[in-house]
């Protein structure tokens, strides 16, 4: 069985898709069979990993609404060990179409459970909302990563998200855990970034990952080339940060397969 991790935050621009793509790619590079699930109608994870959403025939939408076998929708990426369950614009209408379905909150869980034995990790990129698709992702997941940007208003809306997670835990998925809060867009030169790090760590203590994702030009460039940052420039800060995050998650879950040796860089 795979470990299913959703990346969720209803606040946009926090590095959710960037983190989904690059965490999934980093786990794959560390030789863990990984599936990246694009559960966002904007389909940025799909395009960011090198596929045109307009050319996608079967996607997460067809799996949820039309009961398509996910194996007919999953596509291999150029990164070894990394597959993609893509999205396209039709996912926008999925929430309305799901309203009258039985067990509507469990549709994604049924899809992912059917392929979970084929992967070590399944990473879900959620949409920037707390709608039915995101609820589906949280219901399907074992844990959730919450990206928080090191900028002004960083904690805005976080209480609402944590409340939604509590509701899902109590009503839909009692096994859902918070994998951790991930600090993103950190700029070592800015006092504000350091203040946000201090504030978040004071508030949430052990819930915050040790790894911090730094602002990095290569990290910003990678999606325009349709690749993860590790395929774009494996030596840049962004790639090192996400590899360190992947190692931290692997160790936290007791899933270390071999000695994970590579450059470690701390902020």
PDB file of C-alpha atoms in Angstrom:
ATOM      1  CA  UNK A   1       0.000   0.000   0.000  1.00  0.00           C
ATOM      2  CA  UNK A   2       1.186   3.488  -0.781  1.00  0.00           C
ATOM      3  CA  UNK A   3       1.455   6.524   1.452  1.00  0.00           C
ATOM      4  CA  UNK A   4      -1.022   9.096   0.080  1.00  0.00           C
ATOM      5  CA  UNK A   5      -0.150  12.735   0.796  1.00  0.00           C
ATOM      6  CA  UNK A   6      -2.328  15.694  -0.212  1.00  0.00           C
ATOM      7  CA  UNK A   7      -0.860  19.186  -0.534  1.00  0.00           C
ATOM      8  CA  UNK A   8      -3.602  21.616   0.412  1.00  0.00           C
ATOM      9  CA  UNK A   9      -4.098  25.296   1.131  1.00  0.00           C
ATOM     10  CA  UNK A  10      -7.086  27.299  -0.088  1.00  0.00           C
ATOM     11  CA  UNK A  11      -4.818  30.333  -0.295  1.00  0.00           C
ATOM     12  CA  UNK A  12      -3.341  30.675  -3.787  1.00  0.00           C
ATOM     13  CA  UNK A  13       0.290  31.389  -4.583  1.00  0.00           C
ATOM     14  CA  UNK A  14       1.815  29.478  -1.688  1.00  0.00           C
ATOM     15  CA  UNK A  15       3.874  27.067  -3.803  1.00  0.00           C
ATOM     16  CA  UNK A  16       1.443  24.152  -3.651  1.00  0.00           C
ATOM     17  CA  UNK A  17       1.797  22.969  -7.253  1.00  0.00           C
ATOM     18  CA  UNK A  18       5.544  23.654  -7.273  1.00  0.00           C
ATOM     19  CA  UNK A  19       5.874  21.584  -4.117  1.00  0.00           C
ATOM     20  CA  UNK A  20       3.658  18.781  -5.444  1.00  0.00           C
ATOM     21  CA  UNK A  21       5.659  18.416  -8.653  1.00  0.00           C
ATOM     22  CA  UNK A  22       9.074  18.650  -7.047  1.00  0.00           C
ATOM     23  CA  UNK A  23       8.341  16.532  -3.991  1.00  0.00           C
ATOM     24  CA  UNK A  24       6.941  13.802  -6.261  1.00  0.00           C
ATOM     25  CA  UNK A  25       9.976  14.045  -8.571  1.00  0.00           C
ATOM     26  CA  UNK A  26      12.380  13.965  -5.606  1.00  0.00           C
ATOM     27  CA  UNK A  27      10.743  10.842  -4.168  1.00  0.00           C
ATOM     28  CA  UNK A  28      10.979   9.254  -7.621  1.00  0.00           C
ATOM     29  CA  UNK A  29      14.673  10.146  -7.915  1.00  0.00           C
ATOM     30  CA  UNK A  30      15.206   8.491  -4.529  1.00  0.00           C
ATOM     31  CA  UNK A  31      13.806   5.339  -6.194  1.00  0.00           C
ATOM     32  CA  UNK A  32      10.335   5.362  -4.662  1.00  0.00           C
ATOM     33  CA  UNK A  33       7.545   4.534  -7.115  1.00  0.00           C
ATOM     34  CA  UNK A  34       5.531   7.741  -7.122  1.00  0.00           C
ATOM     35  CA  UNK A  35       2.234   8.887  -8.610  1.00  0.00           C
ATOM     36  CA  UNK A  36       1.506  12.611  -8.942  1.00  0.00           C
ATOM     37  CA  UNK A  37      -2.254  13.274  -8.979  1.00  0.00           C
ATOM     38  CA  UNK A  38      -3.374  16.597 -10.460  1.00  0.00           C
ATOM     39  CA  UNK A  39      -6.619  17.419  -8.638  1.00  0.00           C
ATOM     40  CA  UNK A  40      -6.683  21.091  -9.681  1.00  0.00           C
ATOM     41  CA  UNK A  41      -8.845  22.212 -12.664  1.00  0.00           C
ATOM     42  CA  UNK A  42      -6.056  24.630 -13.640  1.00  0.00           C
ATOM     43  CA  UNK A  43      -4.019  21.500 -14.466  1.00  0.00           C
ATOM     44  CA  UNK A  44      -0.736  23.221 -13.596  1.00  0.00           C
ATOM     45  CA  UNK A  45       0.868  20.009 -12.341  1.00  0.00           C
ATOM     46  CA  UNK A  46      -0.020  18.388 -15.668  1.00  0.00           C
ATOM     47  CA  UNK A  47       1.537  21.165 -17.756  1.00  0.00           C
ATOM     48  CA  UNK A  48       4.390  21.692 -15.291  1.00  0.00           C
ATOM     49  CA  UNK A  49       5.550  18.104 -15.763  1.00  0.00           C
ATOM     50  CA  UNK A  50       5.453  18.355 -19.552  1.00  0.00           C
ATOM     51  CA  UNK A  51       1.941  17.507 -20.801  1.00  0.00           C
ATOM     52  CA  UNK A  52      -0.570  19.734 -22.591  1.00  0.00           C
ATOM     53  CA  UNK A  53      -3.902  19.439 -20.698  1.00  0.00           C
ATOM     54  CA  UNK A  54      -5.757  20.103 -23.977  1.00  0.00           C
ATOM     55  CA  UNK A  55      -4.390  16.829 -25.362  1.00  0.00           C
ATOM     56  CA  UNK A  56      -5.334  14.736 -22.341  1.00  0.00           C
ATOM     57  CA  UNK A  57      -8.030  12.208 -23.212  1.00  0.00           C
ATOM     58  CA  UNK A  58      -8.544  10.489 -19.858  1.00  0.00           C
ATOM     59  CA  UNK A  59      -7.911  12.304 -16.587  1.00  0.00           C
ATOM     60  CA  UNK A  60      -8.828  12.284 -12.906  1.00  0.00           C
ATOM     61  CA  UNK A  61     -12.185  13.737 -14.015  1.00  0.00           C
ATOM     62  CA  UNK A  62     -13.075  10.680 -16.137  1.00  0.00           C
ATOM     63  CA  UNK A  63     -11.971   8.399 -13.284  1.00  0.00           C
ATOM     64  CA  UNK A  64     -14.224  10.146 -10.760  1.00  0.00           C
ATOM     65  CA  UNK A  65     -17.279  10.922 -12.908  1.00  0.00           C
ATOM     66  CA  UNK A  66     -17.273   8.158 -15.541  1.00  0.00           C
ATOM     67  CA  UNK A  67     -15.600   5.376 -13.535  1.00  0.00           C
ATOM     68  CA  UNK A  68     -12.747   5.064 -16.032  1.00  0.00           C
ATOM     69  CA  UNK A  69     -10.014   2.680 -14.839  1.00  0.00           C
ATOM     70  CA  UNK A  70      -7.204   4.958 -13.557  1.00  0.00           C
ATOM     71  CA  UNK A  71      -4.684   2.693 -15.307  1.00  0.00           C
ATOM     72  CA  UNK A  72      -6.182   3.994 -18.585  1.00  0.00           C
ATOM     73  CA  UNK A  73      -5.530   7.581 -17.493  1.00  0.00           C
ATOM     74  CA  UNK A  74      -2.123   7.355 -15.783  1.00  0.00           C
ATOM     75  CA  UNK A  75       0.813   8.378 -17.976  1.00  0.00           C
ATOM     76  CA  UNK A  76       4.543   7.907 -17.520  1.00  0.00           C
ATOM     77  CA  UNK A  77       6.724  11.008 -17.219  1.00  0.00           C
ATOM     78  CA  UNK A  78      10.318  11.507 -18.329  1.00  0.00           C
ATOM     79  CA  UNK A  79      11.400  11.085 -14.702  1.00  0.00           C
ATOM     80  CA  UNK A  80      12.056   7.423 -13.837  1.00  0.00           C
ATOM     81  CA  UNK A  81       9.639   6.060 -11.189  1.00  0.00           C
ATOM     82  CA  UNK A  82       7.255   9.028 -11.628  1.00  0.00           C
ATOM     83  CA  UNK A  83       3.780   8.655 -13.151  1.00  0.00           C
ATOM     84  CA  UNK A  84       1.049  11.274 -13.538  1.00  0.00           C
ATOM     85  CA  UNK A  85      -2.723  11.073 -13.175  1.00  0.00           C
ATOM     86  CA  UNK A  86      -3.465  14.272 -15.130  1.00  0.00           C
ATOM     87  CA  UNK A  87      -6.217  16.888 -15.011  1.00  0.00           C
ATOM     88  CA  UNK A  88      -7.936  19.020 -17.612  1.00  0.00           C
ATOM     89  CA  UNK A  89     -10.456  21.853 -17.587  1.00  0.00           C
ATOM     90  CA  UNK A  90     -13.478  19.510 -17.306  1.00  0.00           C
ATOM     91  CA  UNK A  91     -12.583  19.092 -13.646  1.00  0.00           C
ATOM     92  CA  UNK A  92     -14.133  22.541 -13.085  1.00  0.00           C
ATOM     93  CA  UNK A  93     -17.593  21.023 -13.488  1.00  0.00           C
ATOM     94  CA  UNK A  94     -16.892  17.907 -11.460  1.00  0.00           C
ATOM     95  CA  UNK A  95     -18.055  19.381  -8.149  1.00  0.00           C
ATOM     96  CA  UNK A  96     -21.495  20.191  -9.568  1.00  0.00           C
ATOM     97  CA  UNK A  97     -21.758  16.770 -11.224  1.00  0.00           C
ATOM     98  CA  UNK A  98     -20.785  15.023  -7.984  1.00  0.00           C
ATOM     99  CA  UNK A  99     -23.473  16.673  -5.847  1.00  0.00           C
ATOM    100  CA  UNK A 100     -26.068  13.956  -6.477  1.00  0.00           C
ATOM    101  CA  UNK A 101     -23.654  11.009  -6.496  1.00  0.00           C
ATOM    102  CA  UNK A 102     -23.681   8.434  -3.709  1.00  0.00           C
ATOM    103  CA  UNK A 103     -20.607   8.566  -1.449  1.00  0.00           C
ATOM    104  CA  UNK A 104     -19.495  11.685  -3.302  1.00  0.00           C
ATOM    105  CA  UNK A 105     -16.730  12.452  -0.763  1.00  0.00           C
ATOM    106  CA  UNK A 106     -15.137   9.034  -1.364  1.00  0.00           C
ATOM    107  CA  UNK A 107     -14.877   9.071  -5.181  1.00  0.00           C
ATOM    108  CA  UNK A 108     -11.165   9.932  -5.301  1.00  0.00           C
ATOM    109  CA  UNK A 109     -10.401   7.453  -2.528  1.00  0.00           C
ATOM    110  CA  UNK A 110     -11.941   4.653  -4.607  1.00  0.00           C
ATOM    111  CA  UNK A 111      -9.842   5.701  -7.620  1.00  0.00           C
ATOM    112  CA  UNK A 112      -6.553   5.857  -5.699  1.00  0.00           C
ATOM    113  CA  UNK A 113      -7.184   2.724  -3.635  1.00  0.00           C
ATOM    114  CA  UNK A 114      -7.423   0.761  -6.877  1.00  0.00           C
ATOM    115  CA  UNK A 115      -3.810   1.638  -7.826  1.00  0.00           C
ATOM    116  CA  UNK A 116      -2.233   2.165  -4.406  1.00  0.00           C
ATOM    117  CA  UNK A 117      -0.434  -1.203  -4.452  1.00  0.00           C
ATOM    118  CA  UNK A 118       1.571  -0.062  -7.489  1.00  0.00           C
ATOM    119  CA  UNK A 119       3.196   2.932  -5.746  1.00  0.00           C
ATOM    120  CA  UNK A 120       5.203   3.793  -2.644  1.00  0.00           C
ATOM    121  CA  UNK A 121       3.896   7.377  -2.591  1.00  0.00           C
ATOM    122  CA  UNK A 122       0.894   9.143  -4.114  1.00  0.00           C
ATOM    123  CA  UNK A 123       1.110  12.949  -4.052  1.00  0.00           C
ATOM    124  CA  UNK A 124      -2.114  14.922  -4.644  1.00  0.00           C
ATOM    125  CA  UNK A 125      -1.965  18.536  -5.834  1.00  0.00           C
ATOM    126  CA  UNK A 126      -5.208  20.086  -4.560  1.00  0.00           C
ATOM    127  CA  UNK A 127      -6.975  23.138  -5.988  1.00  0.00           C
ATOM    128  CA  UNK A 128      -6.792  26.471  -4.109  1.00  0.00           C
ATOM    129  CA  UNK A 129     -10.232  26.020  -2.546  1.00  0.00           C
ATOM    130  CA  UNK A 130     -11.958  23.961   0.104  1.00  0.00           C
ATOM    131  CA  UNK A 131     -14.531  22.548  -2.314  1.00  0.00           C
ATOM    132  CA  UNK A 132     -15.671  18.985  -2.905  1.00  0.00           C
ATOM    133  CA  UNK A 133     -12.599  17.975  -4.943  1.00  0.00           C
ATOM    134  CA  UNK A 134     -10.272  19.063  -2.119  1.00  0.00           C
ATOM    135  CA  UNK A 135     -12.509  17.280   0.417  1.00  0.00           C
ATOM    136  CA  UNK A 136     -12.197  14.178  -1.793  1.00  0.00           C
ATOM    137  CA  UNK A 137      -8.405  14.502  -1.726  1.00  0.00           C
ATOM    138  CA  UNK A 138      -8.332  14.853   2.074  1.00  0.00           C
ATOM    139  CA  UNK A 139     -10.659  11.870   2.418  1.00  0.00           C
ATOM    140  CA  UNK A 140      -8.396   9.764   0.179  1.00  0.00           C
ATOM    141  CA  UNK A 141      -5.136  10.847   1.850  1.00  0.00           C
ATOM    142  CA  UNK A 142      -3.230   9.399   4.779  1.00  0.00           C
ATOM    143  CA  UNK A 143      -1.797  12.821   5.547  1.00  0.00           C
ATOM    144  CA  UNK A 144      -1.707  16.433   4.384  1.00  0.00           C
ATOM    145  CA  UNK A 145       1.150  18.860   3.787  1.00  0.00           C
ATOM    146  CA  UNK A 146       0.253  22.537   4.201  1.00  0.00           C
ATOM    147  CA  UNK A 147       2.518  24.902   2.215  1.00  0.00           C
ATOM    148  CA  UNK A 148       2.863  28.350   3.819  1.00  0.00           C
ATOM    149  CA  UNK A 149       4.749  31.149   2.094  1.00  0.00           C
ATOM    150  CA  UNK A 150       7.289  33.211   4.046  1.00  0.00           C
ATOM    151  CA  UNK A 151       5.490  36.456   3.221  1.00  0.00           C
ATOM    152  CA  UNK A 152       3.047  38.908   4.750  1.00  0.00           C
ATOM    153  CA  UNK A 153      -0.356  37.354   5.593  1.00  0.00           C
ATOM    154  CA  UNK A 154       1.331  33.927   5.670  1.00  0.00           C
ATOM    155  CA  UNK A 155      -1.018  32.584   8.318  1.00  0.00           C
ATOM    156  CA  UNK A 156      -4.139  34.103   6.760  1.00  0.00           C
ATOM    157  CA  UNK A 157      -6.761  31.410   6.210  1.00  0.00           C
ATOM    158  CA  UNK A 158      -4.682  28.730   7.915  1.00  0.00           C
ATOM    159  CA  UNK A 159      -7.194  28.456  10.758  1.00  0.00           C
ATOM    160  CA  UNK A 160     -10.004  27.781   8.275  1.00  0.00           C
ATOM    161  CA  UNK A 161      -7.959  25.045   6.581  1.00  0.00           C
ATOM    162  CA  UNK A 162      -7.084  23.407   9.906  1.00  0.00           C
ATOM    163  CA  UNK A 163     -10.773  23.510  10.853  1.00  0.00           C
ATOM    164  CA  UNK A 164     -11.682  21.807   7.544  1.00  0.00           C
ATOM    165  CA  UNK A 165      -9.055  19.132   8.231  1.00  0.00           C
ATOM    166  CA  UNK A 166     -10.592  18.559  11.694  1.00  0.00           C
ATOM    167  CA  UNK A 167     -14.060  18.138  10.141  1.00  0.00           C
ATOM    168  CA  UNK A 168     -12.682  15.628   7.617  1.00  0.00           C
ATOM    169  CA  UNK A 169     -10.898  13.787  10.438  1.00  0.00           C
ATOM    170  CA  UNK A 170     -14.081  13.558  12.510  1.00  0.00           C
ATOM    171  CA  UNK A 171     -16.574  12.724   9.760  1.00  0.00           C
ATOM    172  CA  UNK A 172     -14.847  11.248   6.711  1.00  0.00           C
ATOM    173  CA  UNK A 173     -11.271  10.132   7.359  1.00  0.00           C
ATOM    174  CA  UNK A 174     -10.346   9.423  10.972  1.00  0.00           C
ATOM    175  CA  UNK A 175      -6.864   8.346   9.888  1.00  0.00           C
ATOM    176  CA  UNK A 176      -5.954  11.704   8.290  1.00  0.00           C
ATOM    177  CA  UNK A 177      -2.828  13.208   9.851  1.00  0.00           C
ATOM    178  CA  UNK A 178      -1.001  16.462   9.268  1.00  0.00           C
ATOM    179  CA  UNK A 179       2.288  15.441   7.679  1.00  0.00           C
ATOM    180  CA  UNK A 180       3.650  18.904   8.284  1.00  0.00           C
ATOM    181  CA  UNK A 181       3.611  22.604   7.510  1.00  0.00           C
ATOM    182  CA  UNK A 182       6.033  23.449   4.709  1.00  0.00           C
ATOM    183  CA  UNK A 183       7.590  26.914   4.636  1.00  0.00           C
ATOM    184  CA  UNK A 184       8.056  28.101   1.038  1.00  0.00           C
ATOM    185  CA  UNK A 185       9.387  31.148  -0.846  1.00  0.00           C
ATOM    186  CA  UNK A 186      11.984  31.834   1.843  1.00  0.00           C
ATOM    187  CA  UNK A 187      14.422  34.669   1.104  1.00  0.00           C
ATOM    188  CA  UNK A 188      17.343  34.664   3.520  1.00  0.00           C
ATOM    189  CA  UNK A 189      17.952  38.383   2.800  1.00  0.00           C
ATOM    190  CA  UNK A 190      14.540  39.523   3.999  1.00  0.00           C
ATOM    191  CA  UNK A 191      13.801  40.211   7.645  1.00  0.00           C
ATOM    192  CA  UNK A 192      10.138  39.441   6.939  1.00  0.00           C
ATOM    193  CA  UNK A 193      10.972  35.887   5.803  1.00  0.00           C
ATOM    194  CA  UNK A 194      12.832  35.243   9.032  1.00  0.00           C
ATOM    195  CA  UNK A 195       9.996  36.730  11.087  1.00  0.00           C
ATOM    196  CA  UNK A 196       7.458  34.449   9.377  1.00  0.00           C
ATOM    197  CA  UNK A 197       9.643  31.375   9.978  1.00  0.00           C
ATOM    198  CA  UNK A 198       9.936  32.309  13.657  1.00  0.00           C
ATOM    199  CA  UNK A 199       6.196  32.998  13.971  1.00  0.00           C
ATOM    200  CA  UNK A 200       5.116  29.757  12.282  1.00  0.00           C
ATOM    201  CA  UNK A 201       7.563  27.653  14.304  1.00  0.00           C
ATOM    202  CA  UNK A 202       6.455  29.348  17.536  1.00  0.00           C
ATOM    203  CA  UNK A 203       2.776  28.656  16.755  1.00  0.00           C
ATOM    204  CA  UNK A 204       3.072  25.134  15.335  1.00  0.00           C
ATOM    205  CA  UNK A 205       6.352  23.818  16.762  1.00  0.00           C
ATOM    206  CA  UNK A 206       6.953  20.183  15.724  1.00  0.00           C
ATOM    207  CA  UNK A 207       4.317  20.362  12.977  1.00  0.00           C
ATOM    208  CA  UNK A 208       6.735  22.443  10.851  1.00  0.00           C
ATOM    209  CA  UNK A 209       9.176  20.652   8.545  1.00  0.00           C
ATOM    210  CA  UNK A 210      12.868  21.252   9.204  1.00  0.00           C
ATOM    211  CA  UNK A 211      13.330  21.757   5.464  1.00  0.00           C
ATOM    212  CA  UNK A 212      12.527  25.234   4.156  1.00  0.00           C
ATOM    213  CA  UNK A 213      12.006  25.902   0.428  1.00  0.00           C
ATOM    214  CA  UNK A 214      14.061  28.901  -0.662  1.00  0.00           C
ATOM    215  CA  UNK A 215      13.232  31.298  -3.460  1.00  0.00           C
ATOM    216  CA  UNK A 216      15.205  30.137  -6.471  1.00  0.00           C
ATOM    217  CA  UNK A 217      15.303  31.215 -10.124  1.00  0.00           C
ATOM    218  CA  UNK A 218      15.750  27.654 -11.404  1.00  0.00           C
ATOM    219  CA  UNK A 219      12.715  26.574  -9.395  1.00  0.00           C
ATOM    220  CA  UNK A 220      10.624  29.283 -11.086  1.00  0.00           C
ATOM    221  CA  UNK A 221      11.969  28.422 -14.551  1.00  0.00           C
ATOM    222  CA  UNK A 222      11.414  24.662 -14.465  1.00  0.00           C
ATOM    223  CA  UNK A 223       7.630  24.590 -15.223  1.00  0.00           C
ATOM    224  CA  UNK A 224       8.138  26.592 -18.421  1.00  0.00           C
ATOM    225  CA  UNK A 225      10.365  23.727 -19.628  1.00  0.00           C
ATOM    226  CA  UNK A 226       7.782  21.142 -18.542  1.00  0.00           C
ATOM    227  CA  UNK A 227      10.135  19.475 -16.077  1.00  0.00           C
ATOM    228  CA  UNK A 228      10.718  19.297 -12.334  1.00  0.00           C
ATOM    229  CA  UNK A 229      13.536  21.396 -10.914  1.00  0.00           C
ATOM    230  CA  UNK A 230      15.611  18.268 -10.291  1.00  0.00           C
ATOM    231  CA  UNK A 231      15.492  17.480 -14.027  1.00  0.00           C
ATOM    232  CA  UNK A 232      16.131  21.138 -14.882  1.00  0.00           C
ATOM    233  CA  UNK A 233      19.121  21.705 -12.589  1.00  0.00           C
ATOM    234  CA  UNK A 234      19.809  19.048  -9.960  1.00  0.00           C
ATOM    235  CA  UNK A 235      22.492  21.160  -8.259  1.00  0.00           C
ATOM    236  CA  UNK A 236      20.430  24.302  -7.606  1.00  0.00           C
ATOM    237  CA  UNK A 237      19.072  25.289  -4.187  1.00  0.00           C
ATOM    238  CA  UNK A 238      15.493  24.446  -5.169  1.00  0.00           C
ATOM    239  CA  UNK A 239      16.380  20.874  -6.153  1.00  0.00           C
ATOM    240  CA  UNK A 240      18.426  20.360  -2.980  1.00  0.00           C
ATOM    241  CA  UNK A 241      15.590  21.741  -0.820  1.00  0.00           C
ATOM    242  CA  UNK A 242      13.009  19.352  -2.290  1.00  0.00           C
ATOM    243  CA  UNK A 243      15.349  16.370  -2.095  1.00  0.00           C
ATOM    244  CA  UNK A 244      15.885  17.183   1.570  1.00  0.00           C
ATOM    245  CA  UNK A 245      12.117  17.429   2.071  1.00  0.00           C
ATOM    246  CA  UNK A 246      11.650  14.032   0.412  1.00  0.00           C
ATOM    247  CA  UNK A 247      14.306  12.517   2.693  1.00  0.00           C
ATOM    248  CA  UNK A 248      12.678  14.097   5.741  1.00  0.00           C
ATOM    249  CA  UNK A 249       9.287  12.580   4.814  1.00  0.00           C
ATOM    250  CA  UNK A 250      10.806   9.171   4.062  1.00  0.00           C
ATOM    251  CA  UNK A 251      12.609   9.104   7.427  1.00  0.00           C
ATOM    252  CA  UNK A 252       9.558  10.406   9.309  1.00  0.00           C
ATOM    253  CA  UNK A 253       7.500   7.531   7.921  1.00  0.00           C
ATOM    254  CA  UNK A 254      10.174   4.907   8.546  1.00  0.00           C
ATOM    255  CA  UNK A 255      10.390   4.108   4.843  1.00  0.00           C
ATOM    256  CA  UNK A 256      14.136   4.477   4.253  1.00  0.00           C
ATOM    257  CA  UNK A 257      15.141   1.791   1.740  1.00  0.00           C
ATOM    258  CA  UNK A 258      18.830   2.544   1.583  1.00  0.00           C
ATOM    259  CA  UNK A 259      21.306   5.105   2.747  1.00  0.00           C
ATOM    260  CA  UNK A 260      20.052   8.371   1.261  1.00  0.00           C
ATOM    261  CA  UNK A 261      23.309  10.072   0.453  1.00  0.00           C
ATOM    262  CA  UNK A 262      23.382  13.416  -1.292  1.00  0.00           C
ATOM    263  CA  UNK A 263      24.243  16.990  -0.641  1.00  0.00           C
ATOM    264  CA  UNK A 264      22.446  18.420   2.342  1.00  0.00           C
ATOM    265  CA  UNK A 265      22.054  22.147   2.635  1.00  0.00           C
ATOM    266  CA  UNK A 266      20.459  23.905   5.562  1.00  0.00           C
ATOM    267  CA  UNK A 267      19.030  27.388   5.634  1.00  0.00           C
TER     268      UNK A 267
END
